[in-house]
XYZ file of C-alpha atoms in Angstrom:
285
model
C -52.086 43.561 -125.244
C -50.209 45.268 -122.959
C -48.543 42.776 -121.762
C -48.145 41.085 -125.266
C -46.774 43.758 -127.042
C -44.623 44.712 -123.443
C -40.874 45.251 -124.461
C -38.556 42.834 -123.029
C -36.185 44.983 -119.633
C -32.649 44.504 -121.052
C -30.722 42.779 -118.767
C -29.775 44.541 -115.060
C -26.192 46.611 -115.846
C -23.873 47.001 -112.572
C -22.647 50.696 -111.812
C -19.215 49.275 -113.702
C -21.685 48.913 -116.986
C -21.330 45.111 -117.002
C -24.302 41.988 -116.512
C -22.900 41.889 -113.470
C -25.436 38.457 -113.499
C -23.820 36.801 -116.841
C -20.014 38.411 -115.013
C -20.774 36.480 -111.656
C -22.043 33.446 -113.463
C -18.947 33.716 -116.104
C -16.148 33.893 -113.052
C -18.107 31.471 -111.169
C -17.788 28.756 -114.711
C -14.382 29.691 -114.687
C -13.346 29.213 -111.133
C -15.014 25.401 -111.553
C -12.987 25.123 -114.400
C -9.434 26.426 -112.407
C -10.081 24.380 -109.924
C -11.262 21.213 -111.405
C -7.120 20.539 -112.862
C -5.494 21.874 -110.339
C -7.565 18.757 -107.832
C -7.417 16.104 -110.170
C -4.158 16.234 -112.807
C -1.246 19.313 -112.352
C -0.220 19.416 -116.049
C -3.986 19.828 -116.909
C -3.908 23.490 -115.888
C -1.380 24.092 -119.210
C -3.594 23.037 -121.154
C -6.197 24.993 -119.943
C -3.737 27.728 -119.614
C -3.492 27.580 -123.575
C -6.851 27.296 -124.308
C -8.082 29.969 -122.774
C -4.678 32.256 -124.466
C -5.624 30.702 -128.118
C -8.908 32.514 -127.402
C -7.692 35.410 -125.717
C -4.839 35.380 -129.260
C -8.364 35.133 -131.467
C -9.554 38.374 -130.229
C -6.254 40.701 -129.706
C -5.725 39.541 -134.172
C -9.469 40.428 -134.695
C -9.332 43.956 -133.097
C -5.649 44.544 -134.949
C -7.628 43.358 -138.135
C -10.568 45.878 -137.665
C -8.212 48.648 -137.666
C -5.827 47.433 -140.660
C -3.542 46.141 -138.989
C -2.746 42.234 -140.042
C -0.440 40.093 -137.060
C 1.383 37.387 -138.395
C -1.536 34.533 -137.289
C 0.256 31.131 -138.023
C 3.999 31.991 -135.917
C 1.755 33.960 -133.455
C -1.325 30.986 -132.564
C 2.054 28.163 -132.666
C 3.284 30.826 -129.683
C 0.648 29.860 -127.980
C 0.407 26.822 -128.399
C 4.042 26.370 -127.507
C 5.242 29.015 -125.189
C 3.637 27.946 -122.134
C 4.384 23.766 -123.025
C 8.127 24.170 -122.696
C 8.160 26.586 -120.059
C 6.470 24.081 -117.612
C 8.483 21.212 -118.619
C 11.876 22.591 -118.719
C 11.825 26.702 -117.801
C 13.463 30.281 -117.698
C 15.643 28.940 -120.737
C 13.016 27.696 -123.180
C 10.666 30.366 -122.093
C 13.218 32.242 -123.373
C 13.960 30.308 -126.373
C 10.112 29.786 -127.658
C 9.277 33.757 -127.544
C 12.504 34.979 -129.438
C 12.276 31.518 -132.407
C 7.833 33.327 -132.210
C 8.932 36.529 -132.926
C 11.936 35.619 -135.557
C 8.330 33.752 -137.055
C 6.731 36.910 -136.713
C 9.231 38.862 -138.888
C 10.421 36.460 -141.482
C 6.759 35.417 -142.314
C 5.498 38.742 -142.575
C 7.971 39.711 -145.661
C 5.634 37.586 -148.440
C 2.936 40.602 -148.182
C 5.657 43.270 -149.024
C 6.934 46.184 -147.562
C 4.310 48.602 -146.915
C 3.041 47.761 -143.508
C 5.144 46.038 -142.590
C 6.221 47.940 -139.691
C 3.152 48.810 -138.481
C 1.614 44.600 -138.421
C 5.918 42.813 -137.061
C 5.240 45.546 -134.223
C 1.743 44.125 -133.203
C 2.976 40.161 -133.995
C 5.717 40.693 -131.018
C 2.885 42.699 -128.880
C 1.087 39.846 -129.318
C 3.310 37.083 -128.380
C 5.487 39.110 -125.961
C 1.499 40.035 -124.629
C 0.592 36.679 -124.646
C 1.681 33.760 -124.133
C 5.047 34.997 -123.196
C 3.696 35.994 -120.014
C 1.433 32.776 -119.560
C 5.722 31.351 -119.975
C 5.364 32.341 -116.373
C 2.337 30.940 -114.942
C 3.217 27.333 -116.522
C 6.364 28.219 -113.797
C 4.749 28.963 -111.153
C 2.625 25.581 -111.582
C 5.389 23.984 -112.255
C 7.166 24.217 -108.593
C 6.121 21.395 -106.516
C 3.838 23.718 -104.600
C 2.414 24.764 -107.314
C -0.966 24.115 -107.013
C -1.608 25.990 -103.689
C 0.904 29.111 -105.680
C -1.764 28.960 -108.952
C -4.977 29.717 -105.997
C -2.491 32.099 -104.414
C -1.945 34.164 -108.179
C -5.828 33.516 -108.777
C -6.694 35.382 -105.231
C -4.673 38.327 -105.598
C -6.170 38.949 -109.258
C -9.629 38.700 -107.705
C -9.294 40.416 -104.333
C -6.937 43.450 -107.216
C -10.967 43.286 -109.249
C -13.513 42.598 -106.106
C -11.502 45.257 -103.677
C -11.584 48.500 -106.627
C -14.985 47.155 -107.724
C -16.650 47.508 -104.823
C -14.836 51.708 -103.765
C -15.418 52.275 -106.583
C -19.015 51.451 -106.574
C -19.299 53.151 -102.788
C -16.579 56.084 -102.761
C -15.412 56.070 -106.569
C -15.825 60.214 -107.566
C -11.717 61.032 -108.488
C -10.798 59.524 -111.823
C -6.366 57.233 -112.439
C -6.675 58.430 -116.293
C -9.615 59.797 -117.167
C -9.062 59.439 -121.002
C -8.628 55.779 -120.726
C -10.757 54.277 -118.141
C -13.320 57.229 -116.726
C -14.835 54.206 -114.203
C -11.843 53.092 -112.760
C -11.177 55.646 -109.844
C -8.181 56.776 -107.102
C -10.757 55.174 -104.434
C -11.684 52.447 -105.700
C -7.353 51.735 -106.036
C -7.234 52.345 -102.239
C -9.722 49.315 -102.124
C -7.648 47.452 -104.184
C -4.582 48.355 -102.200
C -6.227 47.205 -99.042
C -8.116 43.486 -99.850
C -5.166 42.565 -101.944
C -2.203 43.125 -99.242
C -4.903 41.886 -96.469
C -4.994 38.492 -98.674
C -1.421 38.900 -99.501
C -0.703 38.726 -95.540
C -3.394 36.005 -95.266
C -2.482 34.007 -97.739
C 1.165 33.197 -97.054
C 0.811 32.594 -93.790
C -2.025 29.614 -94.140
C -1.182 28.554 -97.678
C 3.376 29.179 -97.274
C 3.397 29.102 -93.820
C 6.476 32.171 -94.394
C 5.995 35.868 -93.267
C 2.797 37.804 -93.209
C 4.663 41.227 -94.319
C 6.012 39.127 -97.780
C 2.210 38.081 -98.503
C 1.326 41.899 -97.880
C 3.984 43.314 -99.820
C 3.273 41.249 -102.672
C -0.662 42.039 -102.741
C 1.336 45.798 -103.259
C 2.904 45.206 -105.495
C 0.669 43.078 -107.895
C -2.441 45.640 -107.229
C 0.011 48.274 -108.892
C 0.608 45.575 -111.763
C -2.410 44.263 -111.838
C -4.345 48.365 -112.505
C -1.777 49.404 -114.800
C -3.485 46.261 -117.482
C -6.180 46.955 -116.433
C -5.358 50.328 -118.348
C -2.904 49.073 -120.901
C -5.576 46.792 -122.175
C -7.903 50.041 -122.407
C -5.553 51.953 -124.226
C -4.756 49.650 -126.270
C -9.266 49.371 -126.677
C -9.958 53.290 -127.478
C -6.677 53.616 -129.599
C -7.548 50.454 -131.969
C -11.724 51.953 -131.777
C -12.629 48.190 -130.209
C -15.730 48.375 -126.774
C -14.763 44.666 -125.860
C -12.513 42.440 -127.372
C -14.706 39.625 -127.540
C -17.164 38.116 -126.438
C -16.665 35.233 -125.342
C -17.760 35.626 -121.875
C -21.689 36.523 -121.416
C -21.609 39.260 -118.709
C -17.649 40.257 -119.492
C -16.323 41.115 -123.391
C -14.052 38.753 -124.552
C -10.842 36.912 -122.683
C -8.836 39.556 -122.409
C -11.923 41.239 -121.478
C -11.728 39.268 -118.324
C -7.786 38.711 -118.530
C -6.704 41.964 -118.127
C -4.290 41.928 -114.772
C -4.072 38.539 -114.888
C -1.898 38.252 -117.987
C 0.628 41.277 -115.995
C 0.648 39.241 -112.481
C 1.350 35.976 -114.334
C 5.209 37.830 -114.086
C 4.618 39.519 -110.736
C 3.734 36.469 -108.887
C 6.185 34.368 -110.754
C 8.617 36.925 -109.616
C 7.781 37.133 -106.652
C 6.758 33.552 -105.179
C 10.624 32.888 -106.717
C 11.573 36.270 -104.438
C 10.368 34.946 -100.923
C 9.714 31.188 -101.474
C 12.633 30.558 -104.171
C 11.617 28.600 -107.332
C 10.566 25.111 -105.924
C 12.100 23.671 -108.772
C 14.875 22.371 -110.290
C 15.183 24.394 -113.221
């Protein structure tokens, strides 16, 4: 009777508040999908980016709707389909042009519902387009370089290093929160761990993968630590403002796609800028 009536134990969670085994499994599956797309046909990675961004856009739209904010769905979804693709093929001019068209479309699309809440809804629509497909366009341009697959791998390695270094140092030593009202579990000690690991990984990647000076990789790692951490806080602030715990439940152990990609999104632009600065564009754009 004791065994039959026993309540199943809840899934074990880490000190970070996540189901760690499920989180690791989700991360491994994502890594396999990315690696396979980069290994076989390079442009397939753009398809992966578009698919994941569509899920993320849907999560953001749903989160806004819970607060009565109505994003212009059709322009946002269309932008997510088009911007990463044209950025990969035609580069920065296409990225800017497609984003501008998407924003104008959102302004016009929302007029159908009248003036009440217009500014609020348009602001959320522009935010969604700029935060997701626009940033994804920079990742597409990174991929378009002659050594684009290697650049994407380094981009992912650096951002993952930020998460691992911050998590490990935060769990072991974290005592001083950076911004407790926004994200109480993110500490200065965790940030220091991110800086250390990402700087080392950046230096190694620049030497071993790009055959470039180590100090460039060190700078890239340090800068991307700041922008990745800012991305974490930005999404935490967004969720708190909208009153949601997770942006979705697409990835077991992580929450939604946005909960996994909060640091990858700003680093898509940052890494493209750093790669271009240190290594050149590597394209005919």
